[in-house]
Short mmCIF file of C-alpha atoms in Angstrom, two decimals:
data_model
loop_
_atom_site.label_atom_id
_atom_site.label_comp_id
_atom_site.label_asym_id
_atom_site.label_seq_id
_atom_site.Cartn_x
_atom_site.Cartn_y
_atom_site.Cartn_z
CA MET A 53 216.11 -209.51 95.24
CA ARG A 54 215.57 -212.38 94.09
CA PHE A 55 218.53 -213.11 92.18
CA LEU A 56 220.40 -211.85 95.43
CA LYS A 57 219.08 -214.62 97.04
CA ILE A 58 219.57 -217.45 94.87
CA LYS A 59 223.14 -216.27 94.50
CA LYS A 60 223.66 -216.53 98.48
CA ALA A 61 222.40 -220.11 98.24
CA LEU A 62 224.22 -221.54 95.39
CA ARG A 63 227.01 -219.75 96.91
CA ALA A 64 226.35 -221.43 100.70
CA PHE A 65 227.65 -224.60 98.65
CA PHE A 66 230.85 -224.08 98.63
CA TRP A 67 231.03 -223.42 102.67
CA LYS A 68 230.32 -226.01 105.07
CA ARG A 69 229.07 -223.34 107.71
CA ASP A 70 227.38 -221.64 105.29
CA LEU A 71 225.39 -225.31 103.76
CA ARG A 72 224.87 -226.01 107.82
CA ALA A 73 222.84 -221.96 108.25
CA LEU A 74 220.94 -222.17 105.19
CA ARG A 75 219.90 -225.31 106.52
CA HIS A 76 217.81 -223.17 109.94
CA GLY A 77 216.48 -220.31 106.17
CA VAL A 78 220.24 -218.11 107.42
CA ALA A 79 222.20 -217.29 104.01
CA ALA A 80 225.71 -215.24 104.57
CA SER A 81 225.59 -211.39 103.47
CA LEU A 82 226.82 -211.23 101.09
CA GLU A 83 226.04 -207.59 99.82
CA HIS A 84 228.94 -206.91 102.47
CA SER A 85 231.71 -209.06 101.40
CA ALA A 86 233.11 -206.29 99.34
CA CYS A 87 233.20 -204.17 102.15
CA LEU A 88 234.11 -207.08 104.37
CA ARG A 89 237.69 -207.79 101.79
CA ARG A 90 238.44 -204.08 101.67
CA HIS A 91 240.39 -204.20 104.43
CA THR A 92 242.26 -207.99 104.95
CA LYS A 93 243.79 -209.11 109.11
CA ILE A 94 240.75 -207.10 111.47
CA LYS A 95 241.20 -209.24 114.98
CA THR A 96 238.22 -207.88 117.15
CA ILE A 97 234.80 -207.97 114.81
CA VAL A 98 231.75 -206.26 117.04
CA ASP A 99 228.45 -207.08 115.33
CA ILE A 100 225.61 -204.86 117.01
CA GLY A 101 222.12 -205.58 115.21
CA ALA A 102 223.73 -208.73 114.89
CA ASN A 103 220.06 -210.89 113.90
CA LYS A 104 220.90 -214.84 112.58
CA GLY A 105 224.27 -214.13 111.81
CA GLN A 106 224.47 -212.79 108.30
CA PHE A 107 226.80 -210.80 108.53
CA ALA A 108 229.31 -212.21 111.08
CA LEU A 109 228.68 -215.29 108.62
CA GLU A 110 230.06 -213.05 106.01
CA ALA A 111 232.52 -212.29 108.01
CA VAL A 112 234.36 -214.73 109.29
CA LYS A 113 235.42 -215.87 105.49
CA TRP A 114 237.77 -213.63 105.16
CA HIS A 115 238.96 -212.94 108.75
CA ASP A 116 240.51 -214.72 111.50
CA ALA A 117 238.54 -212.41 114.12
CA THR A 118 237.00 -212.80 117.42
CA VAL A 119 233.36 -211.93 117.13
CA ILE A 120 231.23 -209.70 119.61
CA ALA A 121 227.35 -210.24 118.80
CA PHE A 122 224.41 -208.76 120.32
CA GLU A 123 220.84 -209.60 119.62
CA PRO A 124 218.02 -208.98 122.05
CA LEU A 125 215.42 -211.33 119.63
CA LYS A 126 215.70 -215.03 121.72
CA ARG A 127 214.80 -217.21 118.77
CA GLU A 128 217.34 -215.66 115.98
CA ARG A 129 219.69 -215.05 119.00
CA GLY A 130 219.56 -219.11 119.33
CA LEU A 131 220.31 -219.62 115.46
CA ILE A 132 224.23 -217.98 115.85
CA GLU A 133 224.45 -219.56 118.55
CA LEU A 134 223.34 -222.84 116.48
CA ILE A 135 225.43 -221.26 113.79
CA PHE A 136 227.76 -220.62 115.01
CA ALA A 137 229.00 -223.43 117.95
CA ASP A 138 231.76 -225.53 116.50
CA ARG A 139 233.43 -221.78 116.75
CA ASP A 140 236.33 -220.53 119.63
CA ARG A 141 236.07 -216.50 120.19
CA PHE A 142 232.66 -216.12 119.42
CA THR A 143 230.63 -214.55 121.80
CA VAL A 144 226.61 -213.13 120.87
CA HIS A 145 225.09 -211.60 124.07
CA PRO A 146 221.13 -210.88 124.85
CA PHE A 147 221.11 -206.76 124.22
CA ALA A 148 220.27 -204.32 122.64
CA LEU A 149 223.37 -201.68 122.66
CA GLY A 150 221.94 -197.93 123.22
CA ASN A 151 223.32 -195.06 125.29
CA THR A 152 221.86 -196.32 128.14
CA ASP A 153 221.03 -199.32 130.75
CA GLY A 154 217.61 -200.44 131.23
CA ASN A 155 214.58 -202.12 129.78
CA VAL A 156 213.15 -201.44 126.68
CA ASP A 157 210.44 -201.74 123.91
CA PHE A 158 211.33 -203.52 121.44
CA HIS A 159 209.20 -204.17 117.58
CA VAL A 160 209.65 -206.57 116.17
CA SER A 161 209.24 -206.70 112.52
CA ALA A 162 207.54 -209.51 110.26
CA ALA A 163 211.05 -209.76 108.78
CA SER A 164 212.97 -210.33 111.71
CA ASP A 165 216.21 -208.19 110.59
CA SER A 166 214.28 -204.94 110.16
CA SER A 167 213.25 -204.78 113.90
CA SER A 168 213.92 -201.75 116.06
CA VAL A 169 213.95 -199.76 119.70
CA LEU A 170 211.77 -197.19 117.37
CA ASP A 171 209.10 -198.02 115.47
CA GLN A 172 208.54 -197.58 112.28
CA THR A 173 206.84 -194.81 109.33
CA SER A 174 204.87 -194.82 106.93
CA LEU A 175 207.59 -194.59 104.60
CA GLN A 176 209.19 -197.69 106.10
CA THR A 177 205.72 -199.52 105.21
CA ASP A 178 205.57 -197.69 102.07
CA HIS A 179 209.20 -198.77 100.34
CA PHE A 180 209.15 -202.30 102.84
CA PRO A 181 205.89 -203.32 102.87
CA GLU A 182 206.73 -206.65 103.69
CA THR A 183 209.06 -205.72 107.02
CA GLN A 184 206.02 -204.01 108.90
CA ASN A 185 205.96 -204.03 112.28
CA LYS A 186 204.70 -207.71 114.55
CA HIS A 187 204.26 -206.90 118.24
CA VAL A 188 206.02 -204.98 120.66
CA GLU A 189 208.30 -206.94 123.60
CA LYS A 190 210.67 -206.20 125.98
CA VAL A 191 213.60 -206.12 125.45
CA GLU A 192 217.35 -205.49 127.67
CA ILE A 193 219.43 -202.61 126.39
CA ARG A 194 222.89 -201.95 127.60
CA ARG A 195 225.91 -199.59 126.66
CA LEU A 196 229.37 -200.81 124.79
CA ASP A 197 231.08 -199.26 126.84
CA GLN A 198 229.54 -201.50 130.65
CA LEU A 199 229.35 -204.33 128.28
CA VAL A 200 233.12 -204.80 126.32
CA ASP A 201 236.70 -203.90 127.97
CA LYS A 202 239.01 -201.99 125.73
CA LYS A 203 241.69 -204.78 126.85
CA ASP A 204 239.22 -207.12 124.81
CA LEU A 205 239.50 -205.10 121.39
CA VAL A 206 242.57 -206.34 119.64
CA HIS A 207 242.86 -204.16 116.62
CA PRO A 208 242.40 -204.25 114.24
CA VAL A 209 238.15 -203.83 114.88
CA LEU A 210 235.75 -203.60 113.50
CA GLY A 211 232.53 -202.47 114.30
CA LYS A 212 229.59 -203.49 111.88
CA ILE A 213 226.21 -201.69 113.34
CA ASP A 214 222.53 -202.21 111.77
CA VAL A 215 219.77 -201.25 114.54
CA GLN A 216 216.74 -199.17 112.16
CA GLY A 217 217.54 -196.32 112.97
CA PHE A 218 219.08 -195.97 116.98
CA GLU A 219 222.59 -195.39 115.38
CA LEU A 220 223.46 -192.67 116.82
CA SER A 221 222.18 -193.93 120.41
CA VAL A 222 224.00 -196.60 119.85
CA LEU A 223 227.28 -195.20 119.28
CA GLU A 224 226.78 -192.72 122.54
CA GLY A 225 226.66 -196.09 124.33
CA PHE A 226 230.36 -196.61 123.04
CA GLY A 227 231.64 -193.94 125.32
CA ASP A 228 235.67 -193.74 124.96
CA LEU A 229 235.84 -197.37 123.45
CA LEU A 230 235.05 -195.66 120.32
CA LYS A 231 238.84 -194.60 120.22
CA ALA A 232 239.54 -198.80 120.20
CA PHE A 233 237.85 -198.84 117.08
CA ASP A 234 239.51 -198.71 113.48
CA TYR A 235 236.07 -199.15 111.00
CA LEU A 236 232.92 -199.29 111.41
CA ILE A 237 229.95 -200.53 108.81
CA ILE A 238 226.96 -198.51 109.58
CA GLU A 239 223.56 -198.31 107.84
CA LEU A 240 222.11 -195.27 107.21
CA SER A 241 219.76 -193.45 106.20
CA ASN A 242 218.78 -190.21 104.77
CA VAL A 243 215.05 -190.27 105.63
CA SER A 244 212.52 -190.93 108.16
CA PHE A 245 211.88 -194.85 108.04
CA TYR A 246 211.60 -194.70 111.90
CA ALA A 247 210.91 -192.69 113.89
CA GLY A 248 213.50 -190.15 115.57
CA ALA A 249 216.00 -191.48 113.95
CA PRO A 250 218.69 -188.61 112.72
CA ASN A 251 219.30 -188.07 109.42
CA SER A 252 222.78 -189.95 107.94
CA ALA A 253 224.45 -185.76 107.94
CA VAL A 254 223.80 -186.40 112.12
CA VAL A 255 225.77 -189.47 112.20
CA ILE A 256 228.42 -188.63 109.71
CA SER A 257 228.82 -185.54 111.95
CA TYR A 258 228.96 -187.46 115.70
CA LEU A 259 232.01 -189.27 114.07
CA SER A 260 233.90 -186.66 111.74
CA SER A 261 234.16 -184.99 115.47
CA ARG A 262 235.78 -187.86 116.97
CA GLY A 263 237.79 -188.85 114.55
CA PHE A 264 236.37 -191.02 111.58
CA HIS A 265 235.92 -190.22 108.08
CA ILE A 266 233.76 -191.66 105.24
CA GLU A 267 236.10 -194.08 103.12
CA ASN A 268 234.15 -195.98 101.43
CA ILE A 269 229.83 -196.64 100.50
CA TYR A 270 228.31 -199.69 99.51
CA ASN A 271 224.78 -201.25 99.38
CA MET A 272 222.54 -197.89 98.30
CA TYR A 273 218.57 -198.03 97.61
CA GLN A 274 217.60 -195.37 95.18
CA LYS A 275 214.37 -194.39 94.55
CA ASP A 276 213.82 -192.11 91.29
CA GLY A 277 216.68 -191.33 91.04
CA VAL A 278 217.52 -190.66 95.50
CA CYS A 279 219.27 -192.32 97.27
CA LEU A 280 217.13 -193.28 100.55
CA GLN A 281 219.71 -196.14 102.20
CA ALA A 282 223.10 -196.73 102.68
CA ASP A 283 225.52 -198.63 104.17
CA PHE A 284 228.73 -196.26 104.95
CA LEU A 285 232.15 -198.18 105.58
CA PHE A 286 234.26 -195.44 108.14
CA ALA A 287 237.88 -195.94 108.99
CA ARG A 288 239.68 -193.47 112.33
CA ASP A 289 241.78 -190.92 110.93
CA VAL A 290 245.62 -191.53 110.53
CA ASN A 291 247.18 -191.00 114.17
CA GLY A 292 243.23 -190.64 115.51
CA ARG A 293 243.01 -192.90 117.80
CA GLY A 294 242.75 -192.12 121.56
#
């Protein structure tokens, strides 16, 4: 982990925006580089759970895309706006996403990228003690299909979902808009790091029934030879778009 942080910091000196972000303590998510480079010429990126813009920083290196980001935490969202202030076709919305519209308790972690609508279980704090929750705050939650118009999603469309166990609810909030997505990068867990979070198999089944298949798996977190968590790259089946 320490080596990865050093590598990210050194790499930032080759990219003007990354260097500016690093001055604010934000580094591009190098761990997503291989996944992002797998498909070229993505035209629209929907970044759900954008945090401080780590994923977006890496994504715009490889794709001249319109970015639509969502981050409910004010401080983190402010950093995104600062880092991407000079970039056109970049919008960040102040919402958590789910399958309903309203307000919800949001559990804010000491490591803000581990914050979630769901509360942590002891498994999360046992494996990642540095991510323990600090407090709960109210945030606005919205459905994606109430915020984004299908005509604004220029193909190919890539969605990234990193919402700490709330993935299925987020996907349910896509509604028919899911048919407009060509690829999805989703962090999924095989165990319950967050209370009420579905197993990865449930999310995989949900997407399979809607025309997606697993294309690749990245960034596996293993303990005692067992994979507990990973980033899944889903691709829409050929002729599967509605």
